[in-house]
């Protein structure tokens, strides 16, 4: 887009009193400022504001509100694709707000809005504690948690949003508030799963767990064995205890230096498991999968930091597109169809097609749960393809569509916003009753629709 024709807003009145960075299309550093973690997303907001602290966020929100400009927020931009190009919107990027405080006494962490999971897991582990992080070290704690957050301990301990104890937020009036179950029960409920629809979160406090290690690893098989391996895994998963969270995958790994040498340029069916128990118990649990005779077996006792590397997510920003489905269950037919659609010999360009086993605590809604509370389904998929060149996009979309059709037989029509990288019907994410309550709360706290979430619940 030509900077002269790009929609922009004049940030001059904000500049005197703003500690952080302010960018419009005519400023040096604009192209870097508008980048998201997902480098395939070409964002063209009217301005990018990078606050130093909560006071800066409040200034920016008041500035936008007074001018009738909508406000979007990003911690990292992992889920930037769902936003679109952000034309006419002020984008607040919280990446400089990186405070982390661990309190081993109360087993809580309080983090700034720009903190990523790797920055919490390391310091928490020094006290034998961990958090309900996802698979990736550089996903933002706040964005992930506001929309639920399903990680390696999830079948035992549920969604990350269920551990939240306090939320510091800048409201649509531009006021800084501390939201808890006592100060504001409705808003506290909405923020635990309802995403970025209610304000700009500036800090988050949540409970930690005394989990110093787990038995974890991956079994790698040739991709040609995907049908047999995934079928054995889904039968194993049906009786696995909540202590085990696992993922079945089809992997086609490019020959790039970012992945371990033994995996470069190779294709696999893989089973990843994290088990909260001893090595002995874990070996017993894994025996039926090991009987399949994996080509490689990486299981060992693993620290919380090791778990952040297990899924082999990219070490930093990359260009990619993704797709996602929620599945009522998995059966032999669905797996057969999936492997026929995107398995060995199909020329599928999908880098990783992951099927996450959910259920357990992820499927149980507590009485005092937040807006999301639980995930609807027994499995969910997250497919990713790299976009090193735009010419690969049609092929990737066609492969996603083939996988989608193959799994239609078990698709339950629900969606999980964290994995949805394009707009989805909010009813599919929350159900009608929860959505109605979320919309009512939003109408109370943001009547003019100032805040624009990547997954908006606007009526
Ligand atoms: C490689 C990879 C691995 C992943 N692994 C997992 C996983 O294991 N489990 C899982 O559940 N998800 C996982 N995800 C999905 C991830 O949780 C979502 O992409 C999530 O939205 C990322 O949050 P973010 O802050 O990093 O991203 P962003 O794109 O910055 O934020 C996402 C949205 O959150 C809202 N938001 C962010 N910050 C604020 C704020 N301060 N105030 C108000 N609203 C805000 C905004 O609406 C924003 O659009 C993964 C994604 C990727 C790409």
Short mmCIF file of C-alpha atoms and ligand atoms in Angstrom, two decimals:
data_model
loop_
_atom_site.label_atom_id
_atom_site.label_comp_id
_atom_site.label_asym_id
_atom_site.label_seq_id
_atom_site.Cartn_x
_atom_site.Cartn_y
_atom_site.Cartn_z
CA UNK A 1 0.00 0.00 0.00
CA UNK A 2 1.24 3.49 -0.83
CA UNK A 3 1.97 5.50 2.38
CA UNK A 4 0.39 8.57 0.75
CA UNK A 5 -2.92 6.79 0.22
CA UNK A 6 -2.93 4.78 3.45
CA UNK A 7 -5.73 5.68 5.90
CA UNK A 8 -4.04 7.40 8.80
CA UNK A 9 -4.69 9.49 11.90
CA UNK A 10 -2.76 12.46 13.18
CA UNK A 11 -1.05 11.38 16.42
CA UNK A 12 0.45 14.82 17.13
CA UNK A 13 -1.72 15.56 20.20
CA UNK A 14 -0.61 12.26 21.75
CA UNK A 15 3.13 12.73 21.17
CA UNK A 16 3.89 15.19 24.01
CA UNK A 17 2.66 12.95 26.75
CA UNK A 18 3.41 9.44 25.50
CA UNK A 19 6.37 7.41 26.77
CA UNK A 20 6.22 4.61 24.19
CA UNK A 21 6.33 4.51 20.38
CA UNK A 22 3.83 6.15 18.02
CA UNK A 23 3.75 5.34 14.32
CA UNK A 24 1.76 6.28 11.25
CA UNK A 25 2.54 5.46 7.62
CA UNK A 26 4.77 8.52 7.22
CA UNK A 27 6.99 7.66 10.24
CA UNK A 28 10.35 5.93 10.03
CA UNK A 29 9.96 2.40 11.41
CA UNK A 30 6.33 2.10 10.22
CA UNK A 31 6.83 -1.17 8.35
CA UNK A 32 8.43 -2.79 11.38
CA UNK A 33 5.83 -1.34 13.76
CA UNK A 34 2.91 -2.82 11.80
CA UNK A 35 4.41 -6.34 11.63
CA UNK A 36 2.65 -9.23 13.36
CA UNK A 37 4.28 -12.46 14.55
CA UNK A 38 2.52 -14.10 11.61
CA UNK A 39 4.53 -12.49 8.82
CA UNK A 40 1.97 -13.54 6.20
CA UNK A 41 -0.49 -10.98 7.60
CA UNK A 42 -0.16 -7.57 5.94
CA UNK A 43 -1.67 -5.16 8.48
CA UNK A 44 -2.41 -1.55 7.51
CA UNK A 45 -3.91 0.11 10.58
CA UNK A 46 -4.40 3.87 10.74
CA UNK A 47 -1.74 4.04 13.49
CA UNK A 48 0.36 1.74 15.64
CA UNK A 49 0.82 2.65 19.28
CA UNK A 50 3.40 0.80 21.39
CA UNK A 51 2.81 1.77 25.03
CA UNK A 52 5.52 1.65 27.65
CA UNK A 53 3.05 1.07 30.49
CA UNK A 54 -0.62 1.08 31.55
CA UNK A 55 -0.70 4.88 31.72
CA UNK A 56 0.31 5.05 28.04
CA UNK A 57 -2.46 2.55 27.19
CA UNK A 58 -5.02 4.75 28.97
CA UNK A 59 -3.78 7.85 27.06
CA UNK A 60 -4.05 6.01 23.74
CA UNK A 61 -7.54 4.67 24.47
CA UNK A 62 -8.84 8.14 25.46
CA UNK A 63 -7.24 9.63 22.34
CA UNK A 64 -8.93 7.07 20.07
CA UNK A 65 -12.28 7.28 21.87
CA UNK A 66 -12.35 11.09 21.54
CA UNK A 67 -11.81 10.79 17.79
CA UNK A 68 -14.20 7.87 17.18
CA UNK A 69 -11.35 5.57 16.06
CA UNK A 70 -11.67 1.85 16.91
CA UNK A 71 -8.95 0.18 18.97
CA UNK A 72 -7.41 -3.25 18.27
CA UNK A 73 -4.81 -4.91 20.52
CA UNK A 74 -1.98 -7.33 19.89
CA UNK A 75 0.50 -8.89 22.28
CA UNK A 76 2.48 -10.77 19.62
CA UNK A 77 0.24 -11.09 16.56
CA UNK A 78 0.09 -14.92 16.63
CA UNK A 79 -3.60 -14.68 15.77
CA UNK A 80 -3.36 -11.60 13.57
CA UNK A 81 -4.90 -13.36 10.55
CA UNK A 82 -8.41 -13.19 12.02
CA UNK A 83 -8.22 -9.36 12.17
CA UNK A 84 -7.84 -8.71 8.45
CA UNK A 85 -5.94 -5.59 7.38
CA UNK A 86 -7.17 -3.29 10.22
CA UNK A 87 -7.92 -0.35 7.91
CA UNK A 88 -8.96 2.75 9.89
CA UNK A 89 -8.15 1.16 13.27
CA UNK A 90 -5.60 2.19 15.93
CA UNK A 91 -3.50 -0.86 16.77
CA UNK A 92 -2.09 -1.02 20.32
CA UNK A 93 0.86 -3.43 20.56
CA UNK A 94 1.73 -4.35 24.13
CA UNK A 95 5.15 -5.85 23.37
CA UNK A 96 7.09 -3.49 25.68
CA UNK A 97 5.00 -4.34 28.77
CA UNK A 98 7.15 -7.25 29.90
CA UNK A 99 7.06 -7.28 33.74
CA UNK A 100 6.90 -10.74 35.33
CA UNK A 101 6.47 -11.26 39.10
CA UNK A 102 6.27 -14.76 40.56
CA UNK A 103 4.99 -15.14 44.13
CA UNK A 104 5.92 -18.64 45.32
CA UNK A 105 4.02 -18.06 48.61
CA UNK A 106 0.61 -17.58 46.98
CA UNK A 107 1.63 -19.61 43.90
CA UNK A 108 0.62 -16.83 41.56
CA UNK A 109 2.20 -14.94 38.69
CA UNK A 110 1.43 -11.38 37.63
CA UNK A 111 2.53 -10.46 34.12
CA UNK A 112 2.42 -7.42 31.86
CA UNK A 113 0.34 -7.52 28.69
CA UNK A 114 3.32 -8.17 26.41
CA UNK A 115 4.76 -11.16 28.27
CA UNK A 116 5.16 -14.44 26.39
CA UNK A 117 4.89 -17.91 27.93
CA UNK A 118 8.61 -18.66 27.89
CA UNK A 119 9.17 -15.63 30.13
CA UNK A 120 6.87 -17.09 32.81
CA UNK A 121 7.77 -20.77 32.64
CA UNK A 122 11.50 -20.23 33.35
CA UNK A 123 11.13 -18.06 36.50
CA UNK A 124 8.20 -20.15 37.81
CA UNK A 125 10.26 -23.35 37.44
CA UNK A 126 12.91 -21.90 39.80
CA UNK A 127 10.26 -22.41 42.52
CA UNK A 128 9.13 -25.85 41.30
CA UNK A 129 6.05 -24.23 39.78
CA UNK A 130 4.56 -24.03 36.31
CA UNK A 131 1.64 -22.44 34.45
CA UNK A 132 -0.96 -23.64 31.96
CA UNK A 133 1.10 -22.49 28.98
CA UNK A 134 0.47 -23.71 25.46
CA UNK A 135 2.91 -25.51 23.22
CA UNK A 136 4.82 -22.42 22.14
CA UNK A 137 7.27 -20.26 24.12
CA UNK A 138 6.49 -17.00 22.30
CA UNK A 139 2.68 -17.03 22.32
CA UNK A 140 1.40 -14.10 24.40
CA UNK A 141 0.10 -14.98 27.87
CA UNK A 142 -2.74 -12.44 27.69
CA UNK A 143 -4.09 -13.15 24.19
CA UNK A 144 -3.93 -16.93 24.80
CA UNK A 145 -5.60 -16.73 28.21
CA UNK A 146 -8.36 -14.26 27.27
CA UNK A 147 -9.59 -16.85 24.74
CA UNK A 148 -9.15 -19.93 26.96
CA UNK A 149 -5.69 -21.42 26.52
CA UNK A 150 -5.28 -25.20 26.12
CA UNK A 151 -1.76 -26.47 26.79
CA UNK A 152 0.13 -29.59 27.72
CA UNK A 153 -1.45 -29.95 31.18
CA UNK A 154 -4.94 -29.12 29.97
CA UNK A 155 -6.69 -32.49 30.25
CA UNK A 156 -5.74 -32.58 33.92
CA UNK A 157 -5.96 -28.88 34.82
CA UNK A 158 -8.29 -27.31 32.24
CA UNK A 159 -8.12 -23.99 30.45
CA UNK A 160 -5.63 -21.28 31.46
CA UNK A 161 -8.51 -18.78 31.68
CA UNK A 162 -9.88 -20.78 34.62
CA UNK A 163 -6.75 -20.00 36.69
CA UNK A 164 -7.01 -16.21 36.35
CA UNK A 165 -7.38 -14.39 39.68
CA UNK A 166 -7.20 -10.70 38.66
CA UNK A 167 -7.13 -8.61 35.49
CA UNK A 168 -5.84 -5.05 35.16
CA UNK A 169 -7.61 -3.35 32.29
CA UNK A 170 -8.10 0.00 30.59
CA UNK A 171 -11.82 0.46 30.01
CA UNK A 172 -13.60 2.16 27.10
CA UNK A 173 -13.63 5.38 29.18
CA UNK A 174 -9.86 5.17 29.38
CA UNK A 175 -9.82 4.31 33.11
CA UNK A 176 -7.41 1.79 34.62
CA UNK A 177 -9.28 -0.82 36.67
CA UNK A 178 -8.48 -4.01 38.58
CA UNK A 179 -11.14 -6.58 37.73
CA UNK A 180 -11.68 -9.56 40.05
CA UNK A 181 -14.53 -11.89 40.99
CA UNK A 182 -15.32 -9.49 43.83
CA UNK A 183 -14.97 -6.07 42.16
CA UNK A 184 -16.83 -6.88 38.96
CA UNK A 185 -18.10 -10.46 38.64
CA UNK A 186 -19.73 -10.03 35.21
CA UNK A 187 -16.70 -8.49 33.52
CA UNK A 188 -14.39 -10.97 35.29
CA UNK A 189 -16.52 -13.80 33.88
CA UNK A 190 -16.50 -12.32 30.36
CA UNK A 191 -12.74 -11.77 30.26
CA UNK A 192 -12.07 -15.43 31.08
CA UNK A 193 -12.64 -16.81 27.58
CA UNK A 194 -14.52 -14.00 25.85
CA UNK A 195 -11.36 -12.61 24.21
CA UNK A 196 -10.33 -8.99 23.62
CA UNK A 197 -13.86 -7.56 23.38
CA UNK A 198 -14.01 -5.71 26.71
CA UNK A 199 -10.99 -3.45 27.10
CA UNK A 200 -7.21 -3.40 26.86
CA UNK A 201 -5.75 -5.78 29.42
CA UNK A 202 -2.56 -4.29 30.87
CA UNK A 203 -1.68 -7.07 33.35
CA UNK A 204 -2.91 -10.51 34.30
CA UNK A 205 -2.62 -12.45 37.56
CA UNK A 206 -3.11 -16.22 37.61
CA UNK A 207 -2.46 -19.34 39.69
CA UNK A 208 0.60 -21.56 39.26
CA UNK A 209 0.85 -25.30 39.78
CA UNK A 210 3.49 -27.35 41.61
CA UNK A 211 4.57 -29.42 38.60
CA UNK A 212 8.38 -29.61 38.38
CA UNK A 213 8.46 -32.29 35.65
CA UNK A 214 6.47 -34.68 33.48
CA UNK A 215 7.14 -37.79 31.40
CA UNK A 216 7.01 -36.49 27.86
CA UNK A 217 8.19 -37.03 24.32
CA UNK A 218 7.34 -37.99 20.76
CA UNK A 219 7.07 -41.27 18.88
CA UNK A 220 7.98 -40.78 15.21
CA UNK A 221 6.79 -43.17 12.48
CA UNK A 222 7.13 -43.01 8.69
CA UNK A 223 4.29 -40.92 7.22
CA UNK A 224 3.24 -43.98 5.18
CA UNK A 225 2.09 -45.59 8.46
CA UNK A 226 -0.16 -42.61 9.39
CA UNK A 227 -3.47 -44.50 9.11
CA UNK A 228 -2.44 -47.35 11.38
CA UNK A 229 -0.62 -45.05 13.87
CA UNK A 230 -3.39 -42.44 14.21
CA UNK A 231 -6.00 -45.16 14.57
CA UNK A 232 -4.01 -46.85 17.36
CA UNK A 233 -3.50 -43.45 19.02
CA UNK A 234 -7.20 -42.47 18.97
CA UNK A 235 -8.11 -45.86 20.50
CA UNK A 236 -5.39 -45.39 23.16
CA UNK A 237 -6.54 -41.81 23.84
CA UNK A 238 -10.12 -43.01 24.48
CA UNK A 239 -8.96 -44.70 27.69
CA UNK A 240 -5.98 -42.47 28.59
CA UNK A 241 -6.20 -40.81 32.03
CA UNK A 242 -6.64 -37.04 32.40
CA UNK A 243 -2.95 -36.92 33.40
CA UNK A 244 -2.09 -37.59 29.75
CA UNK A 245 -2.51 -34.86 27.11
CA UNK A 246 -1.54 -35.98 23.62
CA UNK A 247 -1.43 -34.89 20.00
CA UNK A 248 -1.47 -37.01 16.84
CA UNK A 249 0.26 -35.37 13.87
CA UNK A 250 1.07 -35.59 10.20
CA UNK A 251 4.37 -33.75 9.69
CA UNK A 252 6.23 -32.76 6.54
CA UNK A 253 9.25 -30.92 7.81
CA UNK A 254 11.14 -28.61 5.49
CA UNK A 255 14.96 -28.83 5.29
CA UNK A 256 15.52 -25.70 7.44
CA UNK A 257 18.08 -25.08 10.19
CA UNK A 258 15.36 -24.24 12.77
CA UNK A 259 14.49 -27.91 13.29
CA UNK A 260 16.76 -30.63 14.75
CA UNK A 261 18.97 -32.20 12.09
CA UNK A 262 17.45 -35.69 12.39
CA UNK A 263 14.05 -34.28 11.35
CA UNK A 264 15.07 -31.96 8.52
CA UNK A 265 13.35 -32.61 5.20
CA UNK A 266 11.54 -35.68 6.51
CA UNK A 267 7.86 -36.69 6.82
CA UNK A 268 6.31 -38.43 9.79
CA UNK A 269 3.21 -39.56 11.59
CA UNK A 270 3.97 -38.55 15.18
CA UNK A 271 2.41 -38.98 18.59
CA UNK A 272 3.32 -36.45 21.28
CA UNK A 273 2.36 -37.13 24.89
CA UNK A 274 2.83 -35.25 28.15
CA UNK A 275 2.04 -37.41 31.17
CA UNK A 276 1.84 -36.04 34.70
CA UNK A 277 3.36 -38.99 36.55
CA UNK A 278 6.54 -40.94 37.06
CA UNK A 279 8.70 -42.49 34.36
CA UNK A 280 7.61 -45.97 35.44
CA UNK A 281 3.89 -45.11 35.21
CA UNK A 282 4.49 -43.32 31.93
CA UNK A 283 6.26 -46.32 30.40
CA UNK A 284 3.37 -48.54 31.38
CA UNK A 285 0.86 -46.09 29.89
CA UNK A 286 2.82 -45.78 26.65
CA UNK A 287 3.44 -49.51 26.12
CA UNK A 288 0.60 -50.06 23.58
CA UNK A 289 1.90 -47.17 21.45
CA UNK A 290 5.51 -48.33 21.67
CA UNK A 291 4.40 -51.77 20.48
CA UNK A 292 3.74 -50.14 17.11
CA UNK A 293 7.54 -49.92 16.70
CA UNK A 294 8.34 -46.22 16.26
CA UNK A 295 11.35 -45.20 14.19
CA UNK A 296 12.34 -42.70 16.91
CA UNK A 297 11.31 -42.38 20.55
CA UNK A 298 12.26 -39.24 22.50
CA UNK A 299 10.44 -39.92 25.82
CA UNK A 300 12.15 -38.89 29.05
CA UNK A 301 11.37 -36.94 32.21
CA UNK A 302 11.01 -33.33 31.04
CA UNK A 303 11.09 -29.92 32.74
CA UNK A 304 8.39 -27.27 32.03
CA UNK A 305 10.94 -25.53 29.77
CA UNK A 306 11.46 -28.80 27.83
CA UNK A 307 7.69 -28.97 27.24
CA UNK A 308 7.84 -25.60 25.45
CA UNK A 309 10.04 -27.24 22.78
CA UNK A 310 8.24 -30.59 22.47
CA UNK A 311 5.75 -29.56 19.76
CA UNK A 312 8.55 -27.98 17.66
CA UNK A 313 6.68 -24.71 17.11
CA UNK A 314 8.72 -22.10 15.24
CA UNK A 315 11.34 -20.31 17.38
CA UNK A 316 10.23 -16.87 16.14
CA UNK A 317 7.96 -15.03 13.68
CA UNK A 318 7.09 -16.90 10.46
CA UNK A 319 4.64 -16.47 7.57
CA UNK A 320 1.87 -19.02 7.79
CA UNK A 321 -1.78 -19.80 7.32
CA UNK A 322 -3.84 -22.16 9.43
CA UNK A 323 -7.11 -24.00 9.69
CA UNK A 324 -9.04 -25.55 12.54
CA UNK A 325 -11.95 -27.88 13.34
CA UNK A 326 -13.59 -29.15 16.53
CA UNK A 327 -14.41 -32.84 16.43
CA UNK A 328 -17.13 -34.64 18.39
CA UNK A 329 -14.89 -37.72 18.28
CA UNK A 330 -12.54 -39.61 15.97
CA UNK A 331 -13.24 -42.97 14.38
CA UNK A 332 -11.46 -45.32 12.00
CA UNK A 333 -13.39 -43.98 9.00
CA UNK A 334 -12.49 -40.33 9.71
CA UNK A 335 -8.79 -41.22 10.00
CA UNK A 336 -8.86 -43.26 6.82
CA UNK A 337 -10.48 -40.35 4.96
CA UNK A 338 -8.00 -37.83 6.41
CA UNK A 339 -4.97 -39.91 5.43
CA UNK A 340 -6.40 -40.43 1.93
CA UNK A 341 -6.86 -36.64 1.65
CA UNK A 342 -3.55 -35.29 2.96
CA UNK A 343 -1.35 -38.29 3.84
CA UNK A 344 1.64 -39.81 2.04
CA UNK A 345 1.44 -39.69 -1.75
CA UNK A 346 -1.17 -36.90 -1.89
CA UNK A 347 1.33 -34.05 -2.45
CA UNK A 348 -0.28 -32.15 0.42
CA UNK A 349 1.65 -28.92 1.15
CA UNK A 350 0.51 -28.88 4.80
CA UNK A 351 3.54 -28.63 7.12
CA UNK A 352 1.80 -29.92 10.23
CA UNK A 353 -1.69 -31.30 10.68
CA UNK A 354 -2.21 -31.74 14.41
CA UNK A 355 -5.11 -33.43 16.16
CA UNK A 356 -5.20 -32.52 19.84
CA UNK A 357 -6.92 -34.87 22.27
CA UNK A 358 -9.11 -32.70 24.50
CA UNK A 359 -11.81 -33.79 26.96
CA UNK A 360 -10.88 -34.52 30.58
CA UNK A 361 -10.83 -31.28 32.59
CA UNK A 362 -11.07 -29.35 29.30
CA UNK A 363 -14.55 -30.76 28.86
CA UNK A 364 -15.82 -30.06 32.41
CA UNK A 365 -17.26 -26.63 33.19
CA UNK A 366 -16.88 -25.56 36.84
CA UNK A 367 -19.80 -23.78 38.51
CA UNK A 368 -17.77 -20.58 38.85
CA UNK A 369 -16.16 -20.91 35.40
CA UNK A 370 -15.46 -18.03 33.04
CA UNK A 371 -17.26 -17.43 29.77
CA UNK A 372 -15.55 -20.30 27.94
CA UNK A 373 -15.10 -22.72 30.84
CA UNK A 374 -14.73 -25.84 28.69
CA UNK A 375 -14.10 -26.91 25.11
CA UNK A 376 -16.88 -28.62 23.19
CA UNK A 377 -15.49 -31.80 21.60
CA UNK A 378 -13.17 -34.79 22.12
CA UNK A 379 -10.50 -33.69 19.62
CA UNK A 380 -9.57 -30.46 17.84
CA UNK A 381 -7.40 -29.87 14.80
CA UNK A 382 -4.88 -27.15 14.00
CA UNK A 383 -3.35 -27.28 10.52
CA UNK A 384 -0.48 -25.05 9.45
CA UNK A 385 1.24 -24.31 6.19
CA UNK A 386 4.20 -22.00 5.57
CA UNK A 387 3.77 -19.14 3.10
CA UNK A 388 7.31 -18.39 1.96
CA UNK A 389 5.73 -17.24 -1.33
CA UNK A 390 2.09 -16.19 -1.93
CA UNK A 391 1.86 -18.65 -4.83
CA UNK A 392 1.57 -21.54 -2.34
CA UNK A 393 -1.63 -20.18 -0.76
CA UNK A 394 -4.22 -21.67 -3.19
CA UNK A 395 -2.62 -25.13 -2.84
CA UNK A 396 -2.65 -24.86 0.94
CA UNK A 397 -6.26 -23.69 1.03
CA UNK A 398 -7.23 -26.62 -1.22
CA UNK A 399 -5.44 -29.07 1.09
CA UNK A 400 -7.14 -27.55 4.17
CA UNK A 401 -10.46 -27.96 2.38
CA UNK A 402 -9.70 -31.63 1.58
CA UNK A 403 -8.85 -32.29 5.22
CA UNK A 404 -11.99 -30.45 6.30
CA UNK A 405 -14.18 -32.56 3.99
CA UNK A 406 -12.50 -35.74 5.21
CA UNK A 407 -13.32 -34.87 8.82
CA UNK A 408 -16.83 -33.52 8.13
CA UNK A 409 -18.19 -36.83 9.40
CA UNK A 410 -16.99 -36.02 12.94
CA UNK A 411 -17.01 -32.17 12.88
CA UNK A 412 -19.36 -30.89 15.60
CA UNK A 413 -19.68 -27.35 14.19
CA UNK A 414 -18.03 -25.72 17.21
CA UNK A 415 -14.87 -23.58 17.10
CA UNK A 416 -12.09 -22.52 19.48
CA UNK A 417 -11.14 -18.88 18.85
CA UNK A 418 -7.46 -19.33 19.68
CA UNK A 419 -7.08 -21.80 16.82
CA UNK A 420 -9.47 -20.06 14.42
CA UNK A 421 -7.30 -17.93 12.14
CA UNK A 422 -10.18 -16.59 10.07
CA UNK A 423 -13.47 -15.12 11.24
CA UNK A 424 -15.85 -17.69 12.78
CA UNK A 425 -19.46 -17.41 13.90
CA UNK A 426 -19.35 -16.43 17.59
CA UNK A 427 -22.27 -18.81 18.25
CA UNK A 428 -19.96 -21.68 17.24
CA UNK A 429 -17.40 -20.59 19.84
CA UNK A 430 -19.67 -19.84 22.78
CA UNK A 431 -23.15 -21.23 22.21
CA UNK A 432 -26.20 -18.96 22.15
CA UNK A 433 -26.72 -18.43 25.90
CA UNK A 434 -23.13 -17.54 26.68
CA UNK A 435 -22.92 -15.31 23.62
CA UNK A 436 -26.07 -13.43 24.66
CA UNK A 437 -24.53 -12.77 28.10
CA UNK A 438 -21.20 -11.73 26.58
CA UNK A 439 -22.99 -9.27 24.28
CA UNK A 440 -24.97 -7.84 27.18
CA UNK A 441 -21.78 -7.26 29.18
CA UNK A 442 -20.07 -5.74 26.17
CA UNK A 443 -23.02 -3.38 25.61
CA UNK A 444 -22.59 -2.24 29.24
CA UNK A 445 -18.82 -1.76 29.26
CA UNK A 446 -18.28 -0.67 25.64
CA UNK A 447 -21.60 0.74 24.36
CA UNK A 448 -19.98 2.54 21.40
CA UNK A 449 -18.03 -0.52 20.23
CA UNK A 450 -14.61 1.09 20.69
CA UNK A 451 -12.72 -2.20 21.04
CA UNK A 452 -12.26 -4.48 18.05
CA UNK A 453 -11.18 -8.01 18.97
CA UNK A 454 -9.75 -10.38 16.36
CA UNK A 455 -12.77 -12.58 17.06
CA UNK A 456 -15.44 -9.98 17.55
CA UNK A 457 -18.72 -10.71 19.31
CA UNK A 458 -20.36 -7.60 17.83
CA UNK A 459 -24.03 -8.29 17.12
C1 LIG B 1 2.75 -21.61 16.85
C2 LIG B 1 1.48 -21.49 17.64
C3 LIG B 1 1.26 -22.32 18.73
C4 LIG B 1 0.08 -22.23 19.48
N1 LIG B 1 -0.15 -23.10 20.53
C5 LIG B 1 -1.31 -23.01 21.23
C6 LIG B 1 -1.60 -23.92 22.29
O1 LIG B 1 -0.82 -24.80 22.63
N2 LIG B 1 -2.79 -23.79 22.92
C7 LIG B 1 -3.71 -22.81 22.60
O2 LIG B 1 -4.76 -22.74 23.24
N3 LIG B 1 -3.43 -21.93 21.61
C8 LIG B 1 -2.28 -22.02 20.92
N4 LIG B 1 -2.06 -21.17 19.88
C9 LIG B 1 -3.06 -20.16 19.54
C10 LIG B 1 -2.83 -18.91 20.38
O3 LIG B 1 -3.31 -19.14 21.69
C11 LIG B 1 -3.60 -17.74 19.75
O4 LIG B 1 -3.00 -17.43 18.52
C12 LIG B 1 -3.61 -16.53 20.67
O5 LIG B 1 -4.61 -15.63 20.23
C13 LIG B 1 -2.26 -15.86 20.70
O6 LIG B 1 -2.25 -14.79 21.60
P1 LIG B 1 -1.16 -13.63 21.34
O7 LIG B 1 -1.39 -12.58 22.34
O8 LIG B 1 0.16 -14.27 21.20
O9 LIG B 1 -1.61 -13.17 19.88
P2 LIG B 1 -2.25 -11.80 19.37
O10 LIG B 1 -2.56 -12.04 17.94
O11 LIG B 1 -1.38 -10.69 19.73
O12 LIG B 1 -3.58 -11.67 20.21
C14 LIG B 1 -4.73 -12.41 19.90
C15 LIG B 1 -5.95 -11.58 20.29
O13 LIG B 1 -6.04 -11.48 21.70
C16 LIG B 1 -6.57 -10.21 22.06
N5 LIG B 1 -5.57 -9.53 22.89
C17 LIG B 1 -4.24 -9.72 22.93
N6 LIG B 1 -3.68 -8.95 23.88
C18 LIG B 1 -4.68 -8.25 24.44
C19 LIG B 1 -4.76 -7.29 25.48
N7 LIG B 1 -3.67 -6.89 26.13
N8 LIG B 1 -5.96 -6.77 25.81
C20 LIG B 1 -7.08 -7.17 25.16
N9 LIG B 1 -7.07 -8.08 24.18
C21 LIG B 1 -5.89 -8.62 23.82
C22 LIG B 1 -6.83 -9.44 20.76
O14 LIG B 1 -8.20 -9.60 20.39
C23 LIG B 1 -5.92 -10.14 19.79
O15 LIG B 1 -6.34 -10.06 18.45
C24 LIG B 1 -0.90 -21.27 19.12
C25 LIG B 1 -0.69 -20.43 18.01
C26 LIG B 1 0.48 -20.55 17.26
C27 LIG B 1 0.65 -19.67 16.05
#
